Amino acid sequence: MGQLDVKPNIRTCGINLNHWYVVASSEEVKKQPLGVTLWHKSIVLFRNEKGEIQALDDRCPHRQVKLSDGQIVGNDIECAYHGWRFDGEGKCSFVPYLTEKQKLPSCQLKRYPVQELDGFIWLFAGDGEAQKVQPMGLPEWHHLNYIGSMTSIDCPGHFSFLIENLMDMYHGHLHDNYQAWACASLKDITTEFDRVEALYDAQSYYRIDKIWSISQLFFPSLRRLHPEPLTVSYVYPHWRSTLGKDFKIYCLFCPINETTTKAYLVHFTSLEAFHNLHKLPVKFRRFLKNSLFGTAKGLLDGLVRQDVAMIKQEQEAFLNNPFQRLYELNPAIAQVQNLILSQSNIH
């Protein structure tokens, strides 16, 4: 009798590692090494003398302790236990007590393709060819006409819970004053092999079309509802959204394991409606962009706090009863689940 094919469970399935995942923000990797985890893989990030990001297995092959507990010496990372050093290629470069008759050990740590792009560290942990896949990127990160805000998400749940939350705009009443929109209504779904895009009609609280309109971010009494299209897109493995022409949001994923997901939520407010903005000096525009960075962080933190509380309950309910039947009415969620499962089968 042949082996039965068992369909993977959406709440326990793995990820397709042949994509670029965001494992840290640029600000998190400075002079000290940083240990991160991407789907059970422990990885250490550090900068060489040129400031370039390096990524290796986070273990010293001598005694298997974490290299991220060590320090950076020149271009190498030094283990805190015995002082063994490893270069950016993962080769042992120095052992402090090596005798003249001994050779450096031939151990080789796995080196991961990594790049610093748009304020984040993107890492490729798969067996495929990294150069054939492009990270999604955030083109608004350096654009002078977009004001950014960012917060991190530590989600006690499988990544499928988080992406479903982001794709389902029908949970809006959960967020009270934290959300930028109301009254979402699903109008269309577009699917491809690596993405699902859902188009909603919605009511936006903000309109960034006058110089004083930025103040709407701080004073709720100035907000007025008006219709705007709301798009949410799962571009595996990340998410992005647009609300009219004024707002763009990204969620950059780093699934850690079956019950833990790390992510970064990045919000951009567009100043494109101010047509004469480009006439101002570039230095002033950059100063303005940098000075206003984080203006929407309070809103993002509120959204994340409320969503994570719900996802925690979803994860707990699944662990208590994995076979409990659920009732889903949003067709976009079924498409998202199909995409997750199809990607989990790609190696």
mmCIF file of C-alpha atoms in Angstrom:
data_model
loop_
_atom_site.group_PDB
_atom_site.id
_atom_site.type_symbol
_atom_site.label_atom_id
_atom_site.label_comp_id
_atom_site.label_asym_id
_atom_site.label_seq_id
_atom_site.Cartn_x
_atom_site.Cartn_y
_atom_site.Cartn_z
ATOM 1 C CA MET A 1 0.000 0.000 0.000
ATOM 2 C CA GLY A 2 1.404 3.387 -0.986
ATOM 3 C CA GLN A 3 1.986 6.123 1.543
ATOM 4 C CA LEU A 4 -1.013 8.407 1.976
ATOM 5 C CA ASP A 5 -0.577 12.053 1.054
ATOM 6 C CA VAL A 6 -1.327 14.172 4.087
ATOM 7 C CA LYS A 7 -2.295 17.753 3.365
ATOM 8 C CA PRO A 8 -0.266 20.146 5.529
ATOM 9 C CA ASN A 9 -2.132 22.137 8.136
ATOM 10 C CA ILE A 10 -2.247 25.860 7.433
ATOM 11 C CA ARG A 11 -1.451 26.539 11.127
ATOM 12 C CA THR A 12 1.695 24.408 11.235
ATOM 13 C CA CYS A 13 3.070 24.498 7.685
ATOM 14 C CA GLY A 14 6.516 25.855 6.981
ATOM 15 C CA ILE A 15 7.729 28.679 4.771
ATOM 16 C CA ASN A 16 9.413 28.775 1.396
ATOM 17 C CA LEU A 17 12.949 29.845 2.282
ATOM 18 C CA ASN A 18 13.752 30.739 -1.319
ATOM 19 C CA HIS A 19 12.594 34.310 -0.763
ATOM 20 C CA TRP A 20 14.145 37.375 0.867
ATOM 21 C CA TYR A 21 12.952 37.772 4.448
ATOM 22 C CA VAL A 22 13.498 40.779 6.704
ATOM 23 C CA VAL A 23 15.369 39.620 9.816
ATOM 24 C CA ALA A 24 16.236 43.005 11.374
ATOM 25 C CA SER A 25 16.153 46.739 10.848
ATOM 26 C CA SER A 26 19.399 48.473 9.936
ATOM 27 C CA GLU A 27 19.374 50.304 13.270
ATOM 28 C CA GLU A 28 19.439 47.012 15.162
ATOM 29 C CA VAL A 29 22.814 45.989 13.722
ATOM 30 C CA LYS A 30 25.468 48.434 14.843
ATOM 31 C CA LYS A 31 28.763 47.633 16.578
ATOM 32 C CA GLN A 32 27.636 44.445 18.290
ATOM 33 C CA PRO A 33 26.546 41.177 16.644
ATOM 34 C CA LEU A 34 22.837 40.422 16.610
ATOM 35 C CA GLY A 35 21.295 36.974 16.855
ATOM 36 C CA VAL A 36 18.103 36.406 14.872
ATOM 37 C CA THR A 37 15.948 33.397 14.036
ATOM 38 C CA LEU A 38 14.299 32.641 10.704
ATOM 39 C CA TRP A 39 12.170 29.515 10.749
ATOM 40 C CA HIS A 40 14.232 27.540 13.285
ATOM 41 C CA LYS A 41 17.532 28.756 11.814
ATOM 42 C CA SER A 42 19.695 30.657 14.311
ATOM 43 C CA ILE A 43 21.693 33.295 12.449
ATOM 44 C CA VAL A 44 24.152 35.954 13.594
ATOM 45 C CA LEU A 45 24.345 39.325 11.847
ATOM 46 C CA PHE A 46 27.347 41.630 12.125
ATOM 47 C CA ARG A 47 29.102 44.403 10.243
ATOM 48 C CA ASN A 48 32.667 44.291 8.934
ATOM 49 C CA GLU A 49 35.013 47.278 9.027
ATOM 50 C CA LYS A 50 33.340 48.727 5.932
ATOM 51 C CA GLY A 51 29.934 48.541 7.589
ATOM 52 C CA GLU A 52 28.794 45.721 5.305
ATOM 53 C CA ILE A 53 26.355 43.195 6.750
ATOM 54 C CA GLN A 54 27.511 39.589 7.184
ATOM 55 C CA ALA A 55 25.310 36.621 8.126
ATOM 56 C CA LEU A 56 26.488 33.247 9.469
ATOM 57 C CA ASP A 57 25.115 30.333 11.445
ATOM 58 C CA ASP A 58 24.901 31.512 15.039
ATOM 59 C CA ARG A 59 27.064 28.811 16.547
ATOM 60 C CA CYS A 60 30.730 28.322 17.187
ATOM 61 C CA PRO A 61 31.691 24.905 15.734
ATOM 62 C CA HIS A 62 34.080 24.425 18.647
ATOM 63 C CA ARG A 63 31.454 24.027 21.420
ATOM 64 C CA GLN A 64 28.230 25.069 19.634
ATOM 65 C CA VAL A 65 27.713 28.230 21.711
ATOM 66 C CA LYS A 66 26.190 31.362 20.175
ATOM 67 C CA LEU A 67 28.540 33.624 18.259
ATOM 68 C CA SER A 68 26.073 36.452 18.804
ATOM 69 C CA ASP A 69 27.208 36.503 22.455
ATOM 70 C CA GLY A 70 30.695 37.461 21.268
ATOM 71 C CA GLN A 71 32.132 40.598 19.732
ATOM 72 C CA ILE A 72 33.420 42.012 16.452
ATOM 73 C CA VAL A 73 37.194 42.181 15.949
ATOM 74 C CA GLY A 74 38.124 43.875 12.677
ATOM 75 C CA ASN A 75 36.265 41.984 9.958
ATOM 76 C CA ASP A 76 35.727 38.901 12.101
ATOM 77 C CA ILE A 77 33.316 37.763 14.775
ATOM 78 C CA GLU A 78 34.913 36.407 17.949
ATOM 79 C CA CYS A 79 33.366 33.724 20.121
ATOM 80 C CA ALA A 80 32.918 34.767 23.756
ATOM 81 C CA TYR A 81 33.875 31.301 25.081
ATOM 82 C CA HIS A 82 37.404 30.596 23.787
ATOM 83 C CA GLY A 83 38.087 33.529 21.468
ATOM 84 C CA TRP A 84 37.898 31.666 18.176
ATOM 85 C CA ARG A 85 37.299 34.052 15.296
ATOM 86 C CA PHE A 86 35.443 33.623 12.001
ATOM 87 C CA ASP A 87 35.493 35.805 8.911
ATOM 88 C CA GLY A 88 32.531 36.867 6.822
ATOM 89 C CA GLU A 89 32.836 33.724 4.713
ATOM 90 C CA GLY A 90 32.389 31.524 7.783
ATOM 91 C CA LYS A 91 35.975 30.266 7.916
ATOM 92 C CA CYS A 92 37.965 30.087 11.137
ATOM 93 C CA SER A 93 40.569 32.865 10.968
ATOM 94 C CA PHE A 94 42.157 32.822 14.429
ATOM 95 C CA VAL A 95 42.491 30.678 17.543
ATOM 96 C CA PRO A 96 44.319 32.502 20.377
ATOM 97 C CA TYR A 97 46.008 29.403 21.816
ATOM 98 C CA LEU A 98 47.010 27.775 18.512
ATOM 99 C CA THR A 99 50.549 26.368 18.686
ATOM 100 C CA GLU A 100 53.107 26.527 15.885
ATOM 101 C CA LYS A 101 52.535 22.865 15.098
ATOM 102 C CA GLN A 102 48.767 23.200 14.862
ATOM 103 C CA LYS A 103 46.739 24.329 11.876
ATOM 104 C CA LEU A 104 43.537 26.334 11.950
ATOM 105 C CA PRO A 105 40.524 24.009 12.044
ATOM 106 C CA SER A 106 38.873 23.468 8.689
ATOM 107 C CA CYS A 107 35.359 24.036 10.053
ATOM 108 C CA GLN A 108 33.053 26.025 7.804
ATOM 109 C CA LEU A 109 30.013 27.956 9.017
ATOM 110 C CA LYS A 110 27.127 28.455 6.621
ATOM 111 C CA ARG A 111 27.121 31.925 5.127
ATOM 112 C CA TYR A 112 23.777 33.408 4.097
ATOM 113 C CA PRO A 113 23.167 35.851 1.258
ATOM 114 C CA VAL A 114 22.214 39.118 2.924
ATOM 115 C CA GLN A 115 21.720 42.701 1.844
ATOM 116 C CA GLU A 116 20.851 46.006 3.428
ATOM 117 C CA LEU A 117 18.023 47.726 1.597
ATOM 118 C CA ASP A 118 15.565 50.498 2.492
ATOM 119 C CA GLY A 119 16.337 50.526 6.197
ATOM 120 C CA PHE A 120 16.189 46.754 6.725
ATOM 121 C CA ILE A 121 18.356 43.620 6.608
ATOM 122 C CA TRP A 122 17.059 41.162 3.996
ATOM 123 C CA LEU A 123 18.253 37.550 4.170
ATOM 124 C CA PHE A 124 17.922 34.583 1.824
ATOM 125 C CA ALA A 125 18.074 31.234 3.634
ATOM 126 C CA GLY A 126 16.987 28.861 0.855
ATOM 127 C CA ASP A 127 18.875 26.485 -1.402
ATOM 128 C CA GLY A 128 17.903 28.336 -4.567
ATOM 129 C CA GLU A 129 19.837 31.069 -6.366
ATOM 130 C CA ALA A 130 19.412 34.264 -4.379
ATOM 131 C CA GLN A 131 20.354 36.507 -7.305
ATOM 132 C CA LYS A 132 17.333 35.277 -9.269
ATOM 133 C CA VAL A 133 14.920 36.549 -6.632
ATOM 134 C CA GLN A 134 14.483 40.209 -5.754
ATOM 135 C CA PRO A 135 13.515 41.494 -2.294
ATOM 136 C CA MET A 136 10.258 43.424 -2.314
ATOM 137 C CA GLY A 137 11.890 46.630 -1.036
ATOM 138 C CA LEU A 138 10.264 49.857 0.125
ATOM 139 C CA PRO A 139 10.727 52.496 -2.597
ATOM 140 C CA GLU A 140 9.188 55.165 -0.332
ATOM 141 C CA TRP A 141 11.894 54.716 2.344
ATOM 142 C CA HIS A 142 14.278 57.233 0.762
ATOM 143 C CA HIS A 143 11.724 59.175 -1.308
ATOM 144 C CA LEU A 144 11.583 62.730 0.026
ATOM 145 C CA ASN A 145 7.815 63.007 -0.547
ATOM 146 C CA TYR A 146 6.941 60.241 1.926
ATOM 147 C CA ILE A 147 6.969 60.472 5.720
ATOM 148 C CA GLY A 148 7.651 57.129 7.364
ATOM 149 C CA SER A 149 6.825 55.447 10.661
ATOM 150 C CA MET A 150 7.788 51.974 11.812
ATOM 151 C CA THR A 151 7.050 49.549 14.619
ATOM 152 C CA SER A 152 7.931 45.919 15.254
ATOM 153 C CA ILE A 153 5.499 43.064 15.788
ATOM 154 C CA ASP A 154 6.215 40.183 18.170
ATOM 155 C CA CYS A 155 3.318 37.883 17.420
ATOM 156 C CA PRO A 156 2.687 34.743 19.515
ATOM 157 C CA GLY A 157 1.162 32.881 16.602
ATOM 158 C CA HIS A 158 1.786 31.118 13.299
ATOM 159 C CA PHE A 159 2.487 33.565 10.488
ATOM 160 C CA SER A 160 -0.728 32.543 8.694
ATOM 161 C CA PHE A 161 -2.772 34.163 11.474
ATOM 162 C CA LEU A 162 -0.964 37.476 10.987
ATOM 163 C CA ILE A 163 -1.229 37.588 7.200
ATOM 164 C CA GLU A 164 -4.925 36.665 7.349
ATOM 165 C CA ASN A 165 -5.460 39.488 9.819
ATOM 166 C CA LEU A 166 -3.750 41.914 7.450
ATOM 167 C CA MET A 167 -5.723 40.741 4.413
ATOM 168 C CA ASP A 168 -9.127 40.793 6.145
ATOM 169 C CA MET A 169 -10.377 44.374 6.378
ATOM 170 C CA TYR A 170 -13.661 43.324 7.978
ATOM 171 C CA HIS A 171 -12.220 43.445 11.506
ATOM 172 C CA GLY A 172 -12.076 47.245 11.454
ATOM 173 C CA HIS A 173 -14.311 47.920 14.426
ATOM 174 C CA LEU A 174 -11.665 46.291 16.657
ATOM 175 C CA HIS A 175 -9.380 49.280 16.256
ATOM 176 C CA ASP A 176 -11.544 52.254 17.280
ATOM 177 C CA ASN A 177 -9.449 55.412 16.767
ATOM 178 C CA TYR A 178 -6.284 53.652 15.599
ATOM 179 C CA GLN A 179 -7.241 52.837 12.028
ATOM 180 C CA ALA A 180 -7.226 55.180 9.046
ATOM 181 C CA TRP A 181 -10.311 53.698 7.398
ATOM 182 C CA ALA A 182 -13.840 52.421 8.044
ATOM 183 C CA CYS A 183 -16.685 50.559 6.307
ATOM 184 C CA ALA A 184 -14.555 48.271 4.134
ATOM 185 C CA SER A 185 -16.348 46.252 1.440
ATOM 186 C CA LEU A 186 -14.550 43.625 -0.665
ATOM 187 C CA LYS A 187 -14.916 44.293 -4.401
ATOM 188 C CA ASP A 188 -12.360 42.162 -6.218
ATOM 189 C CA ILE A 189 -9.642 39.529 -5.715
ATOM 190 C CA THR A 190 -6.712 38.940 -8.055
ATOM 191 C CA THR A 191 -4.452 35.904 -7.632
ATOM 192 C CA GLU A 192 -1.141 34.847 -9.142
ATOM 193 C CA PHE A 193 1.265 32.059 -8.236
ATOM 194 C CA ASP A 194 3.076 34.224 -5.669
ATOM 195 C CA ARG A 195 0.500 36.842 -4.643
ATOM 196 C CA VAL A 196 -3.079 37.627 -3.683
ATOM 197 C CA GLU A 197 -4.468 41.145 -4.075
ATOM 198 C CA ALA A 198 -7.791 42.196 -2.575
ATOM 199 C CA LEU A 199 -9.527 45.456 -3.462
ATOM 200 C CA TYR A 200 -11.894 46.974 -0.937
ATOM 201 C CA ASP A 201 -14.036 50.087 -1.076
ATOM 202 C CA ALA A 202 -13.555 51.982 2.160
ATOM 203 C CA GLN A 203 -14.030 55.287 3.924
ATOM 204 C CA SER A 204 -10.815 57.107 4.813
ATOM 205 C CA TYR A 205 -10.531 59.418 7.814
ATOM 206 C CA TYR A 206 -7.666 61.406 6.276
ATOM 207 C CA ARG A 207 -7.053 63.558 3.237
ATOM 208 C CA ILE A 208 -3.498 64.849 2.879
ATOM 209 C CA ASP A 209 -4.016 67.671 0.384
ATOM 210 C CA LYS A 210 -3.264 70.860 2.327
ATOM 211 C CA ILE A 211 -0.276 71.963 4.344
ATOM 212 C CA TRP A 212 -2.218 71.728 7.619
ATOM 213 C CA SER A 213 -3.654 68.276 6.873
ATOM 214 C CA ILE A 214 -0.696 66.494 8.497
ATOM 215 C CA SER A 215 -2.205 67.684 11.784
ATOM 216 C CA GLN A 216 -5.008 65.130 11.251
ATOM 217 C CA LEU A 217 -2.542 62.517 12.471
ATOM 218 C CA PHE A 218 -2.536 64.211 15.872
ATOM 219 C CA PHE A 219 -6.058 65.709 16.228
ATOM 220 C CA PRO A 220 -8.938 63.259 15.609
ATOM 221 C CA SER A 221 -11.496 66.080 15.541
ATOM 222 C CA LEU A 222 -10.064 67.267 12.198
ATOM 223 C CA ARG A 223 -10.702 63.957 10.438
ATOM 224 C CA ARG A 224 -13.576 63.545 7.994
ATOM 225 C CA LEU A 225 -14.696 60.331 6.291
ATOM 226 C CA HIS A 226 -14.573 60.180 2.507
ATOM 227 C CA PRO A 227 -14.506 57.239 0.040
ATOM 228 C CA GLU A 228 -11.135 55.806 -1.005
ATOM 229 C CA PRO A 229 -10.039 52.500 -2.580
ATOM 230 C CA LEU A 230 -8.180 50.209 -0.172
ATOM 231 C CA THR A 231 -5.879 47.543 -1.623
ATOM 232 C CA VAL A 232 -4.163 44.826 0.397
ATOM 233 C CA SER A 233 -1.638 42.545 -1.262
ATOM 234 C CA TYR A 234 0.086 39.388 -0.039
ATOM 235 C CA VAL A 235 3.260 39.392 -2.114
ATOM 236 C CA TYR A 236 4.741 36.235 -0.633
ATOM 237 C CA PRO A 237 6.194 36.361 1.946
ATOM 238 C CA HIS A 238 5.369 40.020 2.720
ATOM 239 C CA TRP A 239 2.343 42.319 2.683
ATOM 240 C CA ARG A 240 1.616 45.807 1.407
ATOM 241 C CA SER A 241 -1.398 48.079 1.307
ATOM 242 C CA THR A 242 -2.498 51.404 -0.128
ATOM 243 C CA LEU A 243 -5.333 53.636 1.050
ATOM 244 C CA GLY A 244 -6.156 56.065 -1.749
ATOM 245 C CA LYS A 245 -3.120 58.147 -2.713
ATOM 246 C CA ASP A 246 -2.219 59.262 0.801
ATOM 247 C CA PHE A 247 -1.063 56.151 2.659
ATOM 248 C CA LYS A 248 1.063 53.093 1.983
ATOM 249 C CA ILE A 249 1.766 50.375 4.537
ATOM 250 C CA TYR A 250 4.118 47.380 4.470
ATOM 251 C CA CYS A 251 4.428 44.396 6.776
ATOM 252 C CA LEU A 252 7.762 42.620 6.429
ATOM 253 C CA PHE A 253 7.758 39.063 7.736
ATOM 254 C CA CYS A 254 10.274 36.968 9.661
ATOM 255 C CA PRO A 255 8.492 33.748 10.734
ATOM 256 C CA ILE A 256 10.434 32.244 13.641
ATOM 257 C CA ASN A 257 8.629 28.933 14.181
ATOM 258 C CA GLU A 258 5.150 27.378 14.189
ATOM 259 C CA THR A 259 3.930 29.563 17.065
ATOM 260 C CA THR A 260 6.005 32.744 16.815
ATOM 261 C CA THR A 261 6.235 35.409 14.129
ATOM 262 C CA LYS A 262 8.327 38.551 14.025
ATOM 263 C CA ALA A 263 7.462 41.334 11.605
ATOM 264 C CA TYR A 264 7.967 45.027 10.924
ATOM 265 C CA LEU A 265 5.046 47.321 10.131
ATOM 266 C CA VAL A 266 6.032 50.379 8.091
ATOM 267 C CA HIS A 267 3.656 53.252 7.330
ATOM 268 C CA PHE A 268 4.177 56.030 4.775
ATOM 269 C CA THR A 269 2.198 59.258 4.516
ATOM 270 C CA SER A 270 2.392 60.741 1.029
ATOM 271 C CA LEU A 271 3.122 64.415 0.413
ATOM 272 C CA GLU A 272 2.766 63.962 -3.347
ATOM 273 C CA ALA A 273 -0.335 66.185 -3.371
ATOM 274 C CA PHE A 274 1.906 69.182 -2.670
ATOM 275 C CA HIS A 275 3.041 69.825 -6.228
ATOM 276 C CA ASN A 276 5.463 72.622 -5.347
ATOM 277 C CA LEU A 277 7.297 70.557 -2.756
ATOM 278 C CA HIS A 278 10.032 69.660 -5.228
ATOM 279 C CA LYS A 279 10.918 73.378 -5.507
ATOM 280 C CA LEU A 280 12.136 73.451 -1.899
ATOM 281 C CA PRO A 281 15.834 72.766 -1.208
ATOM 282 C CA VAL A 282 16.654 69.073 -0.988
ATOM 283 C CA LYS A 283 18.385 69.534 2.377
ATOM 284 C CA PHE A 284 15.253 71.085 3.838
ATOM 285 C CA ARG A 285 13.029 68.347 2.438
ATOM 286 C CA ARG A 286 15.340 65.682 3.885
ATOM 287 C CA PHE A 287 15.332 67.502 7.232
ATOM 288 C CA LEU A 288 11.529 67.594 7.136
ATOM 289 C CA LYS A 289 11.312 63.880 6.278
ATOM 290 C CA ASN A 290 13.736 62.907 9.051
ATOM 291 C CA SER A 291 12.111 65.201 11.613
ATOM 292 C CA LEU A 292 8.642 63.795 10.976
ATOM 293 C CA PHE A 293 9.750 60.148 10.982
ATOM 294 C CA GLY A 294 7.651 58.211 13.472
ATOM 295 C CA THR A 295 4.657 60.577 13.551
ATOM 296 C CA ALA A 296 2.266 57.658 13.000
ATOM 297 C CA LYS A 297 4.018 55.243 15.372
ATOM 298 C CA GLY A 298 1.392 55.690 18.085
ATOM 299 C CA LEU A 299 -1.317 54.620 15.656
ATOM 300 C CA LEU A 300 0.735 51.632 14.501
ATOM 301 C CA ASP A 301 1.457 50.541 18.074
ATOM 302 C CA GLY A 302 -2.236 50.692 18.902
ATOM 303 C CA LEU A 303 -3.177 48.614 15.864
ATOM 304 C CA VAL A 304 -0.496 46.031 16.603
ATOM 305 C CA ARG A 305 -1.415 45.734 20.268
ATOM 306 C CA GLN A 306 -5.064 45.016 19.484
ATOM 307 C CA ASP A 307 -4.361 42.647 16.578
ATOM 308 C CA VAL A 308 -1.746 40.652 18.502
ATOM 309 C CA ALA A 309 -4.191 40.162 21.381
ATOM 310 C CA MET A 310 -6.655 38.558 18.933
ATOM 311 C CA ILE A 311 -4.019 36.425 17.196
ATOM 312 C CA LYS A 312 -2.785 35.154 20.562
ATOM 313 C CA GLN A 313 -6.282 33.872 21.262
ATOM 314 C CA GLU A 314 -6.496 32.276 17.802
ATOM 315 C CA GLN A 315 -3.211 30.455 18.336
ATOM 316 C CA GLU A 316 -4.232 29.254 21.795
ATOM 317 C CA ALA A 317 -7.570 28.012 20.466
ATOM 318 C CA PHE A 318 -5.831 26.073 17.698
ATOM 319 C CA LEU A 319 -3.382 24.442 20.094
ATOM 320 C CA ASN A 320 -6.251 23.445 22.388
ATOM 321 C CA ASN A 321 -8.280 21.960 19.538
ATOM 322 C CA PRO A 322 -6.550 21.734 16.134
ATOM 323 C CA PHE A 323 -9.640 20.103 14.588
ATOM 324 C CA GLN A 324 -12.160 22.742 15.624
ATOM 325 C CA ARG A 325 -14.228 23.792 12.598
ATOM 326 C CA LEU A 326 -14.027 27.478 11.714
ATOM 327 C CA TYR A 327 -16.479 29.535 9.660
ATOM 328 C CA GLU A 328 -14.972 31.990 7.161
ATOM 329 C CA LEU A 329 -16.996 34.311 4.916
ATOM 330 C CA ASN A 330 -14.227 36.445 3.357
ATOM 331 C CA PRO A 331 -13.152 34.743 0.090
ATOM 332 C CA ALA A 332 -9.791 36.524 0.186
ATOM 333 C CA ILE A 333 -8.751 34.395 3.169
ATOM 334 C CA ALA A 334 -9.202 31.135 1.250
ATOM 335 C CA GLN A 335 -6.934 32.473 -1.502
ATOM 336 C CA VAL A 336 -4.313 33.488 1.063
ATOM 337 C CA GLN A 337 -4.382 30.029 2.616
ATOM 338 C CA ASN A 338 -3.996 28.387 -0.802
ATOM 339 C CA LEU A 339 -0.948 30.549 -1.487
ATOM 340 C CA ILE A 340 0.655 29.737 1.879
ATOM 341 C CA LEU A 341 0.155 26.003 1.377
ATOM 342 C CA SER A 342 1.416 26.061 -2.214
ATOM 343 C CA GLN A 343 4.575 27.917 -1.191
ATOM 344 C CA SER A 344 5.166 25.577 1.753
ATOM 345 C CA ASN A 345 5.456 22.698 -0.737
ATOM 346 C CA ILE A 346 8.196 24.433 -2.752
ATOM 347 C CA HIS A 347 11.741 23.475 -1.763
#
